[in-house]
PDB file of C-alpha atoms in Angstrom:
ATOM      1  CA  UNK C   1      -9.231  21.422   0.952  1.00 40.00           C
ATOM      2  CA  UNK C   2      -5.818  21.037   3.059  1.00 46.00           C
ATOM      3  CA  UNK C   3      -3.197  18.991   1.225  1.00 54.00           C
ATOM      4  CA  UNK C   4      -1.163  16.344   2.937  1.00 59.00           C
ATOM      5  CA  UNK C   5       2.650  17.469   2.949  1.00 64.00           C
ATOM      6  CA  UNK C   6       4.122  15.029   0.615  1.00 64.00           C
ATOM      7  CA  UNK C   7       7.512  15.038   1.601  1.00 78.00           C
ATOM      8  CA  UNK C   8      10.189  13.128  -0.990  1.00 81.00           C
ATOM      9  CA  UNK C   9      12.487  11.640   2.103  1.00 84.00           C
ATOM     10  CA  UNK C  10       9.337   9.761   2.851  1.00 86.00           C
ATOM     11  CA  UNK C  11       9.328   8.086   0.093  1.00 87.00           C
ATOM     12  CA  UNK C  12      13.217   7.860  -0.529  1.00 88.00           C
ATOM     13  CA  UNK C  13      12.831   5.880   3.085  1.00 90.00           C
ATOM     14  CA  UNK C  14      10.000   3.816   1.844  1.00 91.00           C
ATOM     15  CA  UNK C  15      11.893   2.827  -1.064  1.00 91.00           C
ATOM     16  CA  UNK C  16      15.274   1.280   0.979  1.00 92.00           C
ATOM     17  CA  UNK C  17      12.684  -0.541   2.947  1.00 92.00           C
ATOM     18  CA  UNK C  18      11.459  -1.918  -0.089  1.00 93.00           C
ATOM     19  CA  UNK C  19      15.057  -2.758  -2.347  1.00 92.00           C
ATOM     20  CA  UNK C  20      16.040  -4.152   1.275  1.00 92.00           C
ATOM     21  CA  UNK C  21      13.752  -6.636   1.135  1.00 93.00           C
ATOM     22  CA  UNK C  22      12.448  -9.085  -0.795  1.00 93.00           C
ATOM     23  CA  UNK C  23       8.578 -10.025  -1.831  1.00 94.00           C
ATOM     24  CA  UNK C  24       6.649 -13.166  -1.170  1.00 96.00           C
ATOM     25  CA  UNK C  25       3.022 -13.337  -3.219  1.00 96.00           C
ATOM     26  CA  UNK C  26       0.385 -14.754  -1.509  1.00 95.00           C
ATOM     27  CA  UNK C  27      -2.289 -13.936  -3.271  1.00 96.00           C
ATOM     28  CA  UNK C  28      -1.480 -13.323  -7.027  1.00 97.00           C
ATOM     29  CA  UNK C  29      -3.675 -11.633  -9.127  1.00 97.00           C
ATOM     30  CA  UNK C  30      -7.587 -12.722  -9.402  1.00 96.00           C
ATOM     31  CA  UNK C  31      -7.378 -15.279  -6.509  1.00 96.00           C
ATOM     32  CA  UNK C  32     -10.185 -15.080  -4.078  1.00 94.00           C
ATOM     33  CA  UNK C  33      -9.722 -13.815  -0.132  1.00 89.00           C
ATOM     34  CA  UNK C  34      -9.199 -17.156   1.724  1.00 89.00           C
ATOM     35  CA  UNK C  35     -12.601 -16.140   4.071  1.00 86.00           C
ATOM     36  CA  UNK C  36     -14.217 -13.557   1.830  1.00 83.00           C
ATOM     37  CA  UNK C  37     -15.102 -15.445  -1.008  1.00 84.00           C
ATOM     38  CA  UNK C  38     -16.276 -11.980  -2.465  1.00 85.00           C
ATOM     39  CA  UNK C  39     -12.839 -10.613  -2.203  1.00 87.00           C
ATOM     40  CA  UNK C  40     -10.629 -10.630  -5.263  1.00 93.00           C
ATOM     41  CA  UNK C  41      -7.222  -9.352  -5.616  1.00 96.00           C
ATOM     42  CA  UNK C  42      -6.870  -7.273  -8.837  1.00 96.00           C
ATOM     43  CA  UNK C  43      -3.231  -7.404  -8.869  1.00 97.00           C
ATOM     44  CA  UNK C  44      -0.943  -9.809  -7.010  1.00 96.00           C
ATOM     45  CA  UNK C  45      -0.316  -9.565  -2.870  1.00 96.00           C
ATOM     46  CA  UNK C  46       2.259 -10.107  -0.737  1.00 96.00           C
ATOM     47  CA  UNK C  47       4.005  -8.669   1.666  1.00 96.00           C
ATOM     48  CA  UNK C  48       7.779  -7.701   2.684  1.00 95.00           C
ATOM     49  CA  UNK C  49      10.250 -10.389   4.025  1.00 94.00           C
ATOM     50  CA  UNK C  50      12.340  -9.231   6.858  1.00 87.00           C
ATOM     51  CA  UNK C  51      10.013  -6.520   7.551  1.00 87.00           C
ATOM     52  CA  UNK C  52       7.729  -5.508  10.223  1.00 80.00           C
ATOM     53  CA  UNK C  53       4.164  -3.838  10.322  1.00 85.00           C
ATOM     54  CA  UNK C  54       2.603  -1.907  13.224  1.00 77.00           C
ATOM     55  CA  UNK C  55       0.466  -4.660  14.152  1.00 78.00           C
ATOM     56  CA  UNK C  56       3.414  -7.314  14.165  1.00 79.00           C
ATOM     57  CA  UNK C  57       2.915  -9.097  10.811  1.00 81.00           C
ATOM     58  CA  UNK C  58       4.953  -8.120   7.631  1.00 90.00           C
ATOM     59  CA  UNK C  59       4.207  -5.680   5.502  1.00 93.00           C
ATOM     60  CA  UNK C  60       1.364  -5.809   2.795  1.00 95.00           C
ATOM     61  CA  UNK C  61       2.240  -5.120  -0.386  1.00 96.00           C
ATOM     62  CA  UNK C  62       0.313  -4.898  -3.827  1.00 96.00           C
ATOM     63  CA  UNK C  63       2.357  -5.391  -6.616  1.00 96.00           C
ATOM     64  CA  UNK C  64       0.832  -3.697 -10.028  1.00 95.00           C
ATOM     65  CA  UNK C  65       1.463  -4.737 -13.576  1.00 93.00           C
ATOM     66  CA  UNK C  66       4.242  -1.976 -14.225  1.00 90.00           C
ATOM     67  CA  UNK C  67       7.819  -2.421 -13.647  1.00 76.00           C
ATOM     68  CA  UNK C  68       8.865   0.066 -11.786  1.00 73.00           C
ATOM     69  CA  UNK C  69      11.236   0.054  -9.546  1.00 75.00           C
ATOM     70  CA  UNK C  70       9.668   2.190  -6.517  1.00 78.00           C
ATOM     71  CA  UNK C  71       6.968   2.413  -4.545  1.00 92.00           C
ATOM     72  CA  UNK C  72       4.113   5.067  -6.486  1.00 90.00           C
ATOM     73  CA  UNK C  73       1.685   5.174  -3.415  1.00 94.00           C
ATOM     74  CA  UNK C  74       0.219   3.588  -0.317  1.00 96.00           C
ATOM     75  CA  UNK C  75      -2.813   2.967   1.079  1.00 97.00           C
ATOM     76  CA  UNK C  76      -3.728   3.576   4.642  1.00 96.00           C
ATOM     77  CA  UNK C  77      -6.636   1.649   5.950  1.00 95.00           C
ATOM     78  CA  UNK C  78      -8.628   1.432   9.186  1.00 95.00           C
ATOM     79  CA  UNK C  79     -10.887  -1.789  10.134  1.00 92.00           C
ATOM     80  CA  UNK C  80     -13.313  -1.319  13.399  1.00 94.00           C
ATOM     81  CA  UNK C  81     -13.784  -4.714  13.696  1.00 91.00           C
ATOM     82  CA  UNK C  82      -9.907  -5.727  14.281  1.00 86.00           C
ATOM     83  CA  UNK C  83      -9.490  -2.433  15.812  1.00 90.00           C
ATOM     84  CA  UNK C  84      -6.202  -1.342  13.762  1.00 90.00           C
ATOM     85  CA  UNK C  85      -4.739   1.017  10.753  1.00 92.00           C
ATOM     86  CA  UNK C  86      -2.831  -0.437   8.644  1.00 93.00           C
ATOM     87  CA  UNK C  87       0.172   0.677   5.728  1.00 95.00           C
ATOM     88  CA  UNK C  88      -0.010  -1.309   2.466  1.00 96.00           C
ATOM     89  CA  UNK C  89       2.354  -0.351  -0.130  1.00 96.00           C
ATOM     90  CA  UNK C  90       1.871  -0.093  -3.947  1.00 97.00           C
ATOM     91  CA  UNK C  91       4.326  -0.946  -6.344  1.00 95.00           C
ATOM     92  CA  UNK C  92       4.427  -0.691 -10.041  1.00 94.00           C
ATOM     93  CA  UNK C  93       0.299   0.030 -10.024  1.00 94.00           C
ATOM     94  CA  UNK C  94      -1.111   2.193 -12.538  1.00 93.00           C
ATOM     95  CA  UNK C  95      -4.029   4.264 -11.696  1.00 94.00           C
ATOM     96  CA  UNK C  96      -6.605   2.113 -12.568  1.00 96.00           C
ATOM     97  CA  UNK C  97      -5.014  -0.732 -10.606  1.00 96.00           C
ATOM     98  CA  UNK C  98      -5.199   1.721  -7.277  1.00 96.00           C
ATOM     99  CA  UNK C  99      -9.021   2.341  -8.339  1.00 97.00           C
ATOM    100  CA  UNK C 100      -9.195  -1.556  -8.044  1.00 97.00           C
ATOM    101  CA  UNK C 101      -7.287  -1.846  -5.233  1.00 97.00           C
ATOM    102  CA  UNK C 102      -9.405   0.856  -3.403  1.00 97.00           C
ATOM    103  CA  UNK C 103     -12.753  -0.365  -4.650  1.00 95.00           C
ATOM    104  CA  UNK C 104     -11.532  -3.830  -3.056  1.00 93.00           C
ATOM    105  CA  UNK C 105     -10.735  -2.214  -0.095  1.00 93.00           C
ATOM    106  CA  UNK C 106     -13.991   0.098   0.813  1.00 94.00           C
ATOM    107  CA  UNK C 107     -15.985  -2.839   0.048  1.00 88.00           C
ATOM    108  CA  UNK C 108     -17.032  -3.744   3.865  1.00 87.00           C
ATOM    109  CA  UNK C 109     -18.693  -1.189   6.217  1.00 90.00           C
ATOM    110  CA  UNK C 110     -16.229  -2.021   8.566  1.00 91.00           C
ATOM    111  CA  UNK C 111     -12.745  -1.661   6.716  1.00 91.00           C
ATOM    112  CA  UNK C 112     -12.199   1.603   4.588  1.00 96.00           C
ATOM    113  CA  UNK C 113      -9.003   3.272   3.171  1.00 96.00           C
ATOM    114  CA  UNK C 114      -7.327   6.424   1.843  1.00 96.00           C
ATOM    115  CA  UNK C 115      -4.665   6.388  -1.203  1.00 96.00           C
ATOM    116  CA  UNK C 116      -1.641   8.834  -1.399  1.00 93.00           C
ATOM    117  CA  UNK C 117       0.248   8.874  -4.360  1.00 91.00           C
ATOM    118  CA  UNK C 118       4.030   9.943  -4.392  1.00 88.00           C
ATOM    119  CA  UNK C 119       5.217  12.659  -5.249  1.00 76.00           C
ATOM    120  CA  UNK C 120       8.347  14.644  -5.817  1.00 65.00           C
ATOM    121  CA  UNK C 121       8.346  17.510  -3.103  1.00 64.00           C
ATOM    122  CA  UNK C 122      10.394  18.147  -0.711  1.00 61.00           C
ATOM    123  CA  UNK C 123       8.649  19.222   2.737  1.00 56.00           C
ATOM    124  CA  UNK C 124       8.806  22.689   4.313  1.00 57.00           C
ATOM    125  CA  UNK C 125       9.524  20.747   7.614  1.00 52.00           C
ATOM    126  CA  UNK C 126      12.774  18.988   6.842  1.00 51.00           C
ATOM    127  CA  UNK C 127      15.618  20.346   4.867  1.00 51.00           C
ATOM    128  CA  UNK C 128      18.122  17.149   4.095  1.00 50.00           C
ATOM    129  CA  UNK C 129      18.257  13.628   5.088  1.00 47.00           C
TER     130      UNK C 129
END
């Protein structure tokens, strides 16, 4: 199986986005998806202020019950229907909160999504920032 190149700069940029910004909760944890009734947020969800997503909104956020200070993965989903991908970020989640958060997200036939955790390496590709 070919492994993603988890490169450390990624992340390192991922994480001044974040501390650059601050959070707004929309959703906190165990509230139900305003038109999905079936939907429920196992942690709390938000998204970045000041920040802007490829499709033109903010960016999503899903904030887990650790406090840590960085972003530990993100989830990249794809939904047919509205015809866009999608970044979400994942902060302070432990793994069984990204097992939630991916269950949640896989549910419909028409929306489903990958996870990559962080990681520490630096990529073959790019020698310093």
């Amino acid at each position: 199986m070919k492994q993603v190149e988890n490169n450390a700069f990624f992340w390192q940029k991922l994480d001044s986005l974040y501390f650059s910004s601050s959070i707004v909760i929309e959703r906190p944890k165990n509230s139900k998806h305003p038109r999905f009734a079936d939907l429920v947020y196992p942690v709390d969800y938000g998204f970045l202020k000041d920040s802007l997503a490829s499709d033109g909104a903010k960016i999503d956020v899903f904030v887990g019950s650790q406090n840590m200070k960085r972003i530990n993965s993100i989830v990249i989903t794809t939904d047919i229907l509205k015809r866009e991908c999608e970044v979400k970020l994942l902060i302070g989640c432990n793994e069984e909160e990204e097992h939630e958060i991916m269950h949640m997200l896989n549910l419909s036939e028409n929306q489903k999504a990958i996870l990559l955790r962080r990681s520490s390496d630096i990529g073959n590709f790019e020698d310093m920032d």
